[in-house]
Amino acid sequence: MIVGIPAELVSGEDRVAIVPADVPALMKMGLQVVVEAGAGMRAGFPDAAYVERGARTVASRTEVYAQADIVLKVRAAGADPGHADKERAMLRPQQLLIAFLEPLWEPRLAASLAERGVTAMAMELIPRISRAQSMDALSSMATVAGYKAVLIAAASMPRMFPMLMTAAGTVTPARVFVIGAGVAGLQACATAKRLGARVEAYDVRAAVKEQVESVGAKFVELPLETGSSEDKGGYAKALGDDFYERQRKLMAEVVARNDLVITTAAIPGKPSPVLITAEMVAGMQPGSLIVDLAAERGGNCALTRSDQIIVAHHVTIIGPGNLPATVPNHASQLYSRNLINLLRLLVKDGKLTVNMDDEIIRESTVVHDGKVVSARINDLIGAGTPVASS
């Protein structure tokens, strides 16, 4: 069987699905590897590096799709709506496509892959269970995003992060507040702490207090009844307008006393909850900064604009999109390893087996043998969910 690695087409998407160092792992599974020429170049992986590890390069993506039994990508279908029709036309029955597909945001684009008779697996649907941790690409990419968010902030703030004692006087440390203590939030806390800032963090899940403190941050406790804040797959779920309104009122004081606020709250398949209102921004000190990691889905700040930097009430608000792609070398290495670990479930002795009795495979498979097999996607389509604009 042949694994195909096409180049990514989304503007600014510099990651590649498989890095050269992981080609031997695929070959040990009994697979051959075909890479589109230049696919890894933007991430720092030249064609020669793939060839040295045993892969073949071909001149065009058409050749990749024509030869491959398994196609591995970073973004496809709803995660690349501008090229979805063209790529779908290149797929053929019985092929396996694995990528970020955004099936909860664009269910019809994901479901349209069924027309080609392929099997398609969405990396963002990997369940958050212990056995699947090594395949959890959302967590891998969140690690990169949390790290990069702090660096963006450090380069943009009008003050330095650490406390400095100099002959000219003492420089007080920056105060940083991270909202959301998932993978991205914890990495942001750790990075800001390493740079010398005083770090606070909040999460609706009180159980993460120990994790926050383990990276050197102080956990902010708000008197709120959160109930169950996770779905059965381990992902955050919406808690209702009344909850968010109470949360905003209690959080306003914490936001106002910090120089930098990093927000990370995202709900799969839904717009990001607004946690910081325009009034809260107005209450921040002039020169303060907000980095909103939920910008691609509307943002956690009411004033956020995706992929833009705006200034309101003398506060700078940065809404970066697709931060992992701005660190493509290491992001690709992490994502590639996630794919390798998933393929070890799917490929035995060089043969592909999609075992729907396996929870990881069942939960992440969107279409199989020409049918939508994901209950979540079928529910969205049945409810008449419109295709979201991207």
mmCIF file of C-alpha atoms in Angstrom:
data_model
loop_
_atom_site.group_PDB
_atom_site.id
_atom_site.type_symbol
_atom_site.label_atom_id
_atom_site.label_comp_id
_atom_site.label_asym_id
_atom_site.label_seq_id
_atom_site.Cartn_x
_atom_site.Cartn_y
_atom_site.Cartn_z
ATOM 1 C CA MET A 1 0.000 0.000 0.000
ATOM 2 C CA ILE A 2 1.096 3.566 -0.696
ATOM 3 C CA VAL A 3 0.829 6.575 1.586
ATOM 4 C CA GLY A 4 0.588 9.906 -0.252
ATOM 5 C CA ILE A 5 1.650 13.273 1.179
ATOM 6 C CA PRO A 6 0.384 16.215 -0.907
ATOM 7 C CA ALA A 7 1.418 19.808 -0.294
ATOM 8 C CA GLU A 8 -1.022 22.001 1.626
ATOM 9 C CA LEU A 9 -2.987 24.548 -0.417
ATOM 10 C CA VAL A 10 -4.388 26.874 2.264
ATOM 11 C CA SER A 11 -2.666 30.254 2.230
ATOM 12 C CA GLY A 12 -0.243 30.471 5.140
ATOM 13 C CA GLU A 13 -0.459 26.764 5.929
ATOM 14 C CA ASP A 14 3.231 25.861 6.082
ATOM 15 C CA ARG A 15 2.924 22.541 7.913
ATOM 16 C CA VAL A 16 3.301 19.154 6.243
ATOM 17 C CA ALA A 17 1.523 15.962 7.292
ATOM 18 C CA ILE A 18 4.564 13.653 7.526
ATOM 19 C CA VAL A 19 8.153 14.684 8.215
ATOM 20 C CA PRO A 20 11.143 12.797 6.768
ATOM 21 C CA ALA A 21 12.133 11.298 10.134
ATOM 22 C CA ASP A 22 8.824 9.389 10.251
ATOM 23 C CA VAL A 23 9.072 7.851 6.776
ATOM 24 C CA PRO A 24 10.936 4.766 8.129
ATOM 25 C CA ALA A 25 8.099 4.185 10.627
ATOM 26 C CA LEU A 26 5.638 3.980 7.735
ATOM 27 C CA MET A 27 7.925 1.634 5.831
ATOM 28 C CA LYS A 28 8.147 -0.644 8.870
ATOM 29 C CA MET A 29 4.359 -0.952 8.662
ATOM 30 C CA GLY A 30 4.810 -2.298 5.137
ATOM 31 C CA LEU A 31 3.848 0.965 3.433
ATOM 32 C CA GLN A 32 5.479 2.905 0.604
ATOM 33 C CA VAL A 33 5.588 6.701 0.773
ATOM 34 C CA VAL A 34 5.001 9.162 -2.056
ATOM 35 C CA VAL A 35 5.502 12.884 -1.444
ATOM 36 C CA GLU A 36 4.525 15.788 -3.681
ATOM 37 C CA ALA A 37 7.635 17.743 -4.620
ATOM 38 C CA GLY A 38 8.095 20.708 -2.288
ATOM 39 C CA ALA A 39 5.442 19.547 0.200
ATOM 40 C CA GLY A 40 7.730 19.930 3.199
ATOM 41 C CA MET A 41 9.899 22.812 2.057
ATOM 42 C CA ARG A 42 8.035 25.570 3.938
ATOM 43 C CA ALA A 43 8.404 23.590 7.152
ATOM 44 C CA GLY A 44 12.150 23.137 6.573
ATOM 45 C CA PHE A 45 12.022 19.631 5.095
ATOM 46 C CA PRO A 46 13.495 19.490 1.550
ATOM 47 C CA ASP A 47 12.657 16.756 -0.932
ATOM 48 C CA ALA A 48 16.119 15.263 -0.549
ATOM 49 C CA ALA A 49 15.446 14.561 3.136
ATOM 50 C CA TYR A 50 12.397 12.472 2.211
ATOM 51 C CA VAL A 51 14.296 10.569 -0.480
ATOM 52 C CA GLU A 52 17.150 9.833 1.933
ATOM 53 C CA ARG A 53 14.647 8.206 4.302
ATOM 54 C CA GLY A 54 13.117 6.030 1.596
ATOM 55 C CA ALA A 55 10.226 8.063 0.157
ATOM 56 C CA ARG A 56 9.635 8.841 -3.499
ATOM 57 C CA THR A 57 8.804 12.336 -4.742
ATOM 58 C CA VAL A 58 6.451 13.051 -7.611
ATOM 59 C CA ALA A 59 5.967 16.263 -9.540
ATOM 60 C CA SER A 60 2.265 16.905 -8.947
ATOM 61 C CA ARG A 61 -0.499 16.370 -6.414
ATOM 62 C CA THR A 62 -2.502 14.598 -9.118
ATOM 63 C CA GLU A 63 0.130 11.861 -9.137
ATOM 64 C CA VAL A 64 -0.002 11.622 -5.337
ATOM 65 C CA TYR A 65 -3.766 11.058 -5.332
ATOM 66 C CA ALA A 66 -3.578 8.662 -8.289
ATOM 67 C CA GLN A 67 -1.007 6.425 -6.584
ATOM 68 C CA ALA A 68 -1.936 6.644 -2.910
ATOM 69 C CA ASP A 69 -4.148 4.235 -1.000
ATOM 70 C CA ILE A 70 -3.888 6.474 2.076
ATOM 71 C CA VAL A 71 -3.741 10.275 1.774
ATOM 72 C CA LEU A 72 -2.390 12.186 4.785
ATOM 73 C CA LYS A 73 -2.918 15.941 5.005
ATOM 74 C CA VAL A 74 -3.005 18.725 7.540
ATOM 75 C CA ARG A 75 -6.208 20.343 6.222
ATOM 76 C CA ALA A 76 -8.966 19.046 3.927
ATOM 77 C CA ALA A 77 -12.732 19.381 3.363
ATOM 78 C CA GLY A 78 -14.137 21.926 5.837
ATOM 79 C CA ALA A 79 -10.643 22.864 7.007
ATOM 80 C CA ASP A 80 -9.812 23.824 3.407
ATOM 81 C CA PRO A 81 -13.172 24.836 1.896
ATOM 82 C CA GLY A 82 -11.594 26.824 -0.925
ATOM 83 C CA HIS A 83 -10.074 23.682 -2.438
ATOM 84 C CA ALA A 84 -12.534 21.065 -1.161
ATOM 85 C CA ASP A 85 -14.266 20.414 -4.491
ATOM 86 C CA LYS A 86 -11.028 20.119 -6.443
ATOM 87 C CA GLU A 87 -9.467 17.724 -3.942
ATOM 88 C CA ARG A 88 -12.621 15.657 -3.570
ATOM 89 C CA ALA A 89 -12.613 15.112 -7.341
ATOM 90 C CA MET A 90 -9.123 13.582 -7.105
ATOM 91 C CA LEU A 91 -10.139 11.036 -4.492
ATOM 92 C CA ARG A 92 -11.271 7.581 -5.549
ATOM 93 C CA PRO A 93 -13.313 4.809 -3.911
ATOM 94 C CA GLN A 94 -11.626 2.849 -1.119
ATOM 95 C CA GLN A 95 -9.002 5.527 -0.444
ATOM 96 C CA LEU A 96 -8.425 6.613 3.139
ATOM 97 C CA LEU A 97 -8.100 10.337 3.853
ATOM 98 C CA ILE A 98 -6.858 11.514 7.260
ATOM 99 C CA ALA A 99 -6.662 15.232 8.067
ATOM 100 C CA PHE A 100 -8.256 18.044 10.000
ATOM 101 C CA LEU A 101 -11.676 18.183 8.292
ATOM 102 C CA GLU A 102 -13.672 20.610 10.499
ATOM 103 C CA PRO A 103 -16.681 18.255 10.338
ATOM 104 C CA LEU A 104 -18.491 19.915 13.257
ATOM 105 C CA TRP A 105 -18.155 23.329 11.644
ATOM 106 C CA GLU A 106 -18.703 22.304 8.019
ATOM 107 C CA PRO A 107 -20.637 19.000 8.270
ATOM 108 C CA ARG A 108 -21.839 19.011 4.677
ATOM 109 C CA LEU A 109 -18.350 19.445 3.254
ATOM 110 C CA ALA A 110 -17.155 16.517 5.356
ATOM 111 C CA ALA A 111 -20.183 14.450 4.366
ATOM 112 C CA SER A 112 -19.615 15.224 0.684
ATOM 113 C CA LEU A 113 -16.564 12.969 0.812
ATOM 114 C CA ALA A 114 -18.990 10.048 0.987
ATOM 115 C CA GLU A 115 -19.899 10.737 -2.640
ATOM 116 C CA ARG A 116 -16.436 9.532 -3.629
ATOM 117 C CA GLY A 117 -16.751 6.272 -1.683
ATOM 118 C CA VAL A 118 -13.743 7.057 0.487
ATOM 119 C CA THR A 119 -13.087 6.609 4.180
ATOM 120 C CA ALA A 120 -12.313 9.919 5.880
ATOM 121 C CA MET A 121 -11.039 10.393 9.418
ATOM 122 C CA ALA A 122 -10.995 13.752 11.203
ATOM 123 C CA MET A 123 -8.050 14.389 13.491
ATOM 124 C CA GLU A 124 -10.072 16.836 15.584
ATOM 125 C CA LEU A 125 -12.482 14.032 16.538
ATOM 126 C CA ILE A 126 -9.850 11.838 18.183
ATOM 127 C CA PRO A 127 -11.404 11.111 21.601
ATOM 128 C CA ARG A 128 -9.584 12.422 24.651
ATOM 129 C CA ILE A 129 -8.981 9.101 26.325
ATOM 130 C CA SER A 130 -5.694 7.816 27.744
ATOM 131 C CA ARG A 131 -5.098 5.371 24.895
ATOM 132 C CA ALA A 132 -5.447 8.124 22.303
ATOM 133 C CA GLN A 133 -3.146 10.727 23.864
ATOM 134 C CA SER A 134 -0.344 10.014 21.407
ATOM 135 C CA MET A 135 -2.766 10.643 18.499
ATOM 136 C CA ASP A 136 -4.376 13.809 19.894
ATOM 137 C CA ALA A 137 -3.417 16.370 17.268
ATOM 138 C CA LEU A 138 -5.595 19.091 18.781
ATOM 139 C CA SER A 139 -3.517 18.928 21.941
ATOM 140 C CA SER A 140 -0.266 18.858 19.988
ATOM 141 C CA MET A 141 -1.200 21.956 18.033
ATOM 142 C CA ALA A 142 -2.547 23.676 21.158
ATOM 143 C CA THR A 143 0.882 23.259 22.743
ATOM 144 C CA VAL A 144 2.416 25.196 19.861
ATOM 145 C CA ALA A 145 -0.310 27.854 19.925
ATOM 146 C CA GLY A 146 0.009 28.490 23.663
ATOM 147 C CA TYR A 147 3.759 28.901 23.378
ATOM 148 C CA LYS A 148 3.609 31.204 20.358
ATOM 149 C CA ALA A 149 0.843 33.364 21.878
ATOM 150 C CA VAL A 150 3.155 34.418 24.704
ATOM 151 C CA LEU A 151 5.982 35.221 22.310
ATOM 152 C CA ILE A 152 3.660 37.379 20.228
ATOM 153 C CA ALA A 153 2.590 39.168 23.387
ATOM 154 C CA ALA A 154 6.168 39.661 24.596
ATOM 155 C CA ALA A 155 7.096 41.243 21.270
ATOM 156 C CA SER A 156 4.013 43.488 21.258
ATOM 157 C CA MET A 157 3.728 44.712 24.848
ATOM 158 C CA PRO A 158 5.133 48.121 25.862
ATOM 159 C CA ARG A 159 6.805 46.505 28.888
ATOM 160 C CA MET A 160 9.071 43.555 29.641
ATOM 161 C CA PHE A 161 7.952 40.343 31.334
ATOM 162 C CA PRO A 162 10.530 39.812 34.124
ATOM 163 C CA MET A 163 11.309 41.787 37.238
ATOM 164 C CA LEU A 164 14.669 43.510 36.781
ATOM 165 C CA MET A 165 16.730 45.191 39.464
ATOM 166 C CA THR A 166 19.002 47.738 37.818
ATOM 167 C CA ALA A 167 21.070 50.744 38.825
ATOM 168 C CA ALA A 168 18.295 52.878 37.355
ATOM 169 C CA GLY A 169 15.671 51.258 39.537
ATOM 170 C CA THR A 170 13.495 48.172 39.719
ATOM 171 C CA VAL A 171 11.304 47.042 36.821
ATOM 172 C CA THR A 172 8.219 45.257 38.112
ATOM 173 C CA PRO A 173 7.163 42.013 36.415
ATOM 174 C CA ALA A 174 4.316 41.941 33.917
ATOM 175 C CA ARG A 175 1.034 40.497 35.140
ATOM 176 C CA VAL A 176 -0.474 37.834 32.884
ATOM 177 C CA PHE A 177 -3.949 36.297 33.076
ATOM 178 C CA VAL A 178 -4.690 33.162 31.060
ATOM 179 C CA ILE A 179 -8.341 32.236 30.581
ATOM 180 C CA GLY A 180 -8.716 28.531 29.912
ATOM 181 C CA ALA A 181 -6.281 26.016 31.399
ATOM 182 C CA GLY A 182 -6.394 23.381 28.705
ATOM 183 C CA VAL A 183 -3.273 22.410 26.789
ATOM 184 C CA ALA A 184 -2.847 25.834 25.143
ATOM 185 C CA GLY A 185 -3.544 27.681 28.374
ATOM 186 C CA LEU A 186 -1.123 25.622 30.438
ATOM 187 C CA GLN A 187 1.606 26.058 27.839
ATOM 188 C CA ALA A 188 0.943 29.813 27.829
ATOM 189 C CA CYS A 189 1.200 29.870 31.630
ATOM 190 C CA ALA A 190 4.473 27.941 31.591
ATOM 191 C CA THR A 191 6.009 30.102 28.858
ATOM 192 C CA ALA A 192 4.981 33.386 30.494
ATOM 193 C CA LYS A 193 6.351 32.148 33.820
ATOM 194 C CA ARG A 194 9.675 31.221 32.216
ATOM 195 C CA LEU A 195 9.883 34.761 30.852
ATOM 196 C CA GLY A 196 9.478 36.094 34.376
ATOM 197 C CA ALA A 197 5.863 37.253 34.488
ATOM 198 C CA ARG A 198 3.440 36.922 37.392
ATOM 199 C CA VAL A 199 0.841 34.530 36.014
ATOM 200 C CA GLU A 200 -2.770 33.846 36.962
ATOM 201 C CA ALA A 201 -5.132 31.433 35.229
ATOM 202 C CA TYR A 202 -8.805 30.552 35.322
ATOM 203 C CA ASP A 203 -10.797 27.596 34.049
ATOM 204 C CA VAL A 204 -14.375 26.475 34.602
ATOM 205 C CA ARG A 205 -12.973 23.095 35.614
ATOM 206 C CA ALA A 206 -11.800 23.516 39.194
ATOM 207 C CA ALA A 207 -10.028 20.170 38.865
ATOM 208 C CA VAL A 208 -7.251 21.790 36.798
ATOM 209 C CA LYS A 209 -6.112 23.940 39.736
ATOM 210 C CA GLU A 210 -3.278 21.539 40.496
ATOM 211 C CA GLN A 211 -2.109 21.596 36.868
ATOM 212 C CA VAL A 212 -2.104 25.400 36.828
ATOM 213 C CA GLU A 213 -0.067 25.561 40.017
ATOM 214 C CA SER A 214 2.347 22.915 38.703
ATOM 215 C CA VAL A 215 3.522 25.328 35.967
ATOM 216 C CA GLY A 216 4.007 28.182 38.417
ATOM 217 C CA ALA A 217 0.745 30.081 37.954
ATOM 218 C CA LYS A 218 -1.880 31.053 40.515
ATOM 219 C CA PHE A 219 -5.333 29.600 40.008
ATOM 220 C CA VAL A 220 -8.166 32.146 40.119
ATOM 221 C CA GLU A 221 -11.291 30.757 41.744
ATOM 222 C CA LEU A 222 -14.663 32.294 40.914
ATOM 223 C CA PRO A 223 -17.822 31.359 42.874
ATOM 224 C CA LEU A 224 -19.652 29.762 39.939
ATOM 225 C CA GLU A 225 -21.563 26.505 39.601
ATOM 226 C CA THR A 226 -20.153 24.920 36.454
ATOM 227 C CA GLY A 227 -21.783 21.488 36.558
ATOM 228 C CA SER A 228 -20.339 19.348 33.787
ATOM 229 C CA SER A 229 -18.071 21.459 31.607
ATOM 230 C CA GLU A 230 -16.849 18.613 29.366
ATOM 231 C CA ASP A 231 -18.614 16.353 26.894
ATOM 232 C CA LYS A 232 -18.058 12.595 26.856
ATOM 233 C CA GLY A 233 -15.128 13.015 24.477
ATOM 234 C CA GLY A 234 -13.265 15.254 26.899
ATOM 235 C CA TYR A 235 -13.871 18.470 24.960
ATOM 236 C CA ALA A 236 -15.302 21.690 26.375
ATOM 237 C CA LYS A 237 -19.011 22.267 25.946
ATOM 238 C CA ALA A 238 -21.120 25.428 26.022
ATOM 239 C CA LEU A 239 -22.536 26.337 29.447
ATOM 240 C CA GLY A 240 -25.279 28.802 28.523
ATOM 241 C CA ASP A 241 -25.683 32.577 28.309
ATOM 242 C CA ASP A 242 -26.595 33.042 31.985
ATOM 243 C CA PHE A 243 -23.408 31.308 33.110
ATOM 244 C CA TYR A 244 -21.183 33.366 30.818
ATOM 245 C CA GLU A 245 -22.858 36.598 31.958
ATOM 246 C CA ARG A 246 -22.138 35.800 35.630
ATOM 247 C CA GLN A 247 -18.638 34.725 34.730
ATOM 248 C CA ARG A 248 -17.900 38.007 32.930
ATOM 249 C CA LYS A 249 -19.031 40.090 35.910
ATOM 250 C CA LEU A 250 -16.807 38.173 38.329
ATOM 251 C CA MET A 251 -13.860 38.140 35.944
ATOM 252 C CA ALA A 252 -13.860 41.871 35.154
ATOM 253 C CA GLU A 253 -11.747 42.762 38.198
ATOM 254 C CA VAL A 254 -9.141 40.112 37.400
ATOM 255 C CA VAL A 255 -8.892 41.257 33.779
ATOM 256 C CA ALA A 256 -8.479 44.891 34.850
ATOM 257 C CA ARG A 257 -5.483 44.214 37.091
ATOM 258 C CA ASN A 258 -3.454 42.363 34.449
ATOM 259 C CA ASP A 259 -1.193 43.726 31.715
ATOM 260 C CA LEU A 260 -1.781 40.789 29.364
ATOM 261 C CA VAL A 261 -4.805 38.534 28.952
ATOM 262 C CA ILE A 262 -4.574 35.372 26.846
ATOM 263 C CA THR A 263 -7.873 33.672 26.057
ATOM 264 C CA THR A 264 -8.131 30.069 24.862
ATOM 265 C CA ALA A 265 -11.774 29.030 25.313
ATOM 266 C CA ALA A 266 -13.157 27.170 22.280
ATOM 267 C CA ILE A 267 -16.208 24.931 21.868
ATOM 268 C CA PRO A 268 -15.935 22.339 19.056
ATOM 269 C CA GLY A 269 -18.322 23.159 16.233
ATOM 270 C CA LYS A 270 -19.663 26.334 17.862
ATOM 271 C CA PRO A 271 -18.708 30.022 17.968
ATOM 272 C CA SER A 272 -16.279 30.869 20.746
ATOM 273 C CA PRO A 273 -17.949 32.127 23.954
ATOM 274 C CA VAL A 274 -17.519 35.856 24.615
ATOM 275 C CA LEU A 275 -15.683 36.139 27.925
ATOM 276 C CA ILE A 276 -14.349 39.700 27.658
ATOM 277 C CA THR A 277 -16.808 42.457 26.794
ATOM 278 C CA ALA A 278 -16.015 45.893 25.373
ATOM 279 C CA GLU A 279 -16.697 47.322 28.831
ATOM 280 C CA MET A 280 -14.099 44.975 30.334
ATOM 281 C CA VAL A 281 -11.572 46.109 27.739
ATOM 282 C CA ALA A 282 -12.312 49.730 28.648
ATOM 283 C CA GLY A 283 -11.534 48.881 32.274
ATOM 284 C CA MET A 284 -8.001 47.667 31.472
ATOM 285 C CA GLN A 285 -4.950 49.869 31.907
ATOM 286 C CA PRO A 286 -3.757 51.765 28.815
ATOM 287 C CA GLY A 287 -1.066 49.779 27.032
ATOM 288 C CA SER A 288 -2.527 46.425 28.076
ATOM 289 C CA LEU A 289 -2.766 43.587 25.589
ATOM 290 C CA ILE A 290 -5.191 40.771 24.748
ATOM 291 C CA VAL A 291 -4.150 37.757 22.655
ATOM 292 C CA ASP A 292 -7.272 35.846 21.652
ATOM 293 C CA LEU A 293 -6.523 32.270 20.595
ATOM 294 C CA ALA A 294 -10.206 31.683 19.837
ATOM 295 C CA ALA A 295 -10.203 34.351 17.115
ATOM 296 C CA GLU A 296 -10.869 31.950 14.218
ATOM 297 C CA ARG A 297 -14.311 31.144 15.636
ATOM 298 C CA GLY A 298 -15.359 34.662 16.605
ATOM 299 C CA GLY A 299 -13.085 35.196 19.588
ATOM 300 C CA ASN A 300 -13.424 35.271 23.366
ATOM 301 C CA CYS A 301 -13.208 39.067 23.316
ATOM 302 C CA ALA A 302 -16.147 40.964 21.855
ATOM 303 C CA LEU A 303 -13.753 43.242 19.949
ATOM 304 C CA THR A 304 -11.529 40.544 18.434
ATOM 305 C CA ARG A 305 -11.151 40.361 14.670
ATOM 306 C CA SER A 306 -9.583 37.206 13.242
ATOM 307 C CA ASP A 307 -6.095 37.723 11.802
ATOM 308 C CA GLN A 308 -6.164 41.389 12.764
ATOM 309 C CA ILE A 309 -4.599 43.660 15.367
ATOM 310 C CA ILE A 310 -6.881 46.394 16.622
ATOM 311 C CA VAL A 311 -6.609 49.035 19.340
ATOM 312 C CA ALA A 312 -9.646 49.923 21.455
ATOM 313 C CA HIS A 313 -9.689 51.972 24.650
ATOM 314 C CA HIS A 314 -5.858 52.117 24.394
ATOM 315 C CA VAL A 315 -5.741 48.303 24.635
ATOM 316 C CA THR A 316 -4.249 46.222 21.825
ATOM 317 C CA ILE A 317 -6.257 43.134 20.815
ATOM 318 C CA ILE A 318 -4.528 40.505 18.673
ATOM 319 C CA GLY A 319 -6.613 37.799 16.998
ATOM 320 C CA PRO A 320 -4.090 35.360 15.487
ATOM 321 C CA GLY A 321 -5.354 32.624 13.192
ATOM 322 C CA ASN A 322 -3.695 29.222 12.807
ATOM 323 C CA LEU A 323 -0.742 29.865 15.112
ATOM 324 C CA PRO A 324 0.663 26.318 14.756
ATOM 325 C CA ALA A 325 1.383 27.049 11.092
ATOM 326 C CA THR A 326 3.686 29.885 12.189
ATOM 327 C CA VAL A 327 5.960 27.308 13.865
ATOM 328 C CA PRO A 328 5.742 24.784 10.990
ATOM 329 C CA ASN A 329 8.853 22.728 11.679
ATOM 330 C CA HIS A 330 8.029 21.561 15.179
ATOM 331 C CA ALA A 331 4.264 21.645 14.583
ATOM 332 C CA SER A 332 4.759 19.279 11.631
ATOM 333 C CA GLN A 333 6.928 16.970 13.732
ATOM 334 C CA LEU A 334 4.230 16.707 16.397
ATOM 335 C CA TYR A 335 1.401 16.254 13.896
ATOM 336 C CA SER A 336 3.377 13.671 11.933
ATOM 337 C CA ARG A 337 3.878 11.605 15.083
ATOM 338 C CA ASN A 338 0.142 11.828 15.845
ATOM 339 C CA LEU A 339 -0.591 10.399 12.392
ATOM 340 C CA ILE A 340 1.980 7.632 12.741
ATOM 341 C CA ASN A 341 0.435 6.503 16.021
ATOM 342 C CA LEU A 342 -3.053 6.516 14.505
ATOM 343 C CA LEU A 343 -1.886 4.512 11.492
ATOM 344 C CA ARG A 344 -0.490 1.843 13.808
ATOM 345 C CA LEU A 345 -4.111 1.166 14.771
ATOM 346 C CA LEU A 346 -5.203 0.987 11.158
ATOM 347 C CA VAL A 347 -2.404 -0.879 9.386
ATOM 348 C CA LYS A 348 -1.326 -4.407 10.213
ATOM 349 C CA ASP A 349 1.256 -6.220 8.074
ATOM 350 C CA GLY A 350 0.859 -3.671 5.302
ATOM 351 C CA LYS A 351 -2.931 -4.051 5.143
ATOM 352 C CA LEU A 352 -5.525 -1.429 6.054
ATOM 353 C CA THR A 353 -8.295 -2.412 8.460
ATOM 354 C CA VAL A 354 -10.872 0.125 9.628
ATOM 355 C CA ASN A 355 -12.106 -1.568 12.788
ATOM 356 C CA MET A 356 -15.217 0.344 13.831
ATOM 357 C CA ASP A 357 -15.303 -1.568 17.112
ATOM 358 C CA ASP A 358 -12.254 0.395 18.227
ATOM 359 C CA GLU A 359 -13.400 3.553 20.034
ATOM 360 C CA ILE A 360 -10.654 5.746 18.584
ATOM 361 C CA ILE A 361 -11.375 4.703 15.019
ATOM 362 C CA ARG A 362 -15.147 4.827 15.471
ATOM 363 C CA GLU A 363 -15.196 8.311 17.004
ATOM 364 C CA SER A 364 -12.796 9.875 14.484
ATOM 365 C CA THR A 365 -14.219 8.323 11.293
ATOM 366 C CA VAL A 366 -16.643 10.655 9.523
ATOM 367 C CA VAL A 367 -17.427 8.651 6.359
ATOM 368 C CA HIS A 368 -16.772 5.027 5.469
ATOM 369 C CA ASP A 369 -17.666 2.994 2.391
ATOM 370 C CA GLY A 370 -19.710 5.830 0.918
ATOM 371 C CA LYS A 371 -21.766 6.601 4.019
ATOM 372 C CA VAL A 372 -21.634 9.112 6.862
ATOM 373 C CA VAL A 373 -20.936 6.923 9.879
ATOM 374 C CA SER A 374 -20.381 9.624 12.504
ATOM 375 C CA ALA A 375 -23.497 10.019 14.624
ATOM 376 C CA ARG A 376 -22.459 13.575 15.546
ATOM 377 C CA ILE A 377 -22.194 14.623 11.904
ATOM 378 C CA ASN A 378 -25.441 12.885 10.977
ATOM 379 C CA ASP A 379 -27.181 14.760 13.797
ATOM 380 C CA LEU A 380 -25.853 18.090 12.512
ATOM 381 C CA ILE A 381 -26.909 17.353 8.953
ATOM 382 C CA GLY A 382 -30.323 16.118 10.098
ATOM 383 C CA ALA A 383 -30.793 19.321 12.110
ATOM 384 C CA GLY A 384 -30.224 21.338 8.947
ATOM 385 C CA THR A 385 -26.961 22.876 10.188
ATOM 386 C CA PRO A 386 -25.894 25.398 7.540
ATOM 387 C CA VAL A 387 -22.416 25.282 6.070
ATOM 388 C CA ALA A 388 -20.492 27.850 8.099
ATOM 389 C CA SER A 389 -18.656 30.640 6.370
ATOM 390 C CA SER A 390 -14.882 30.399 6.511
#
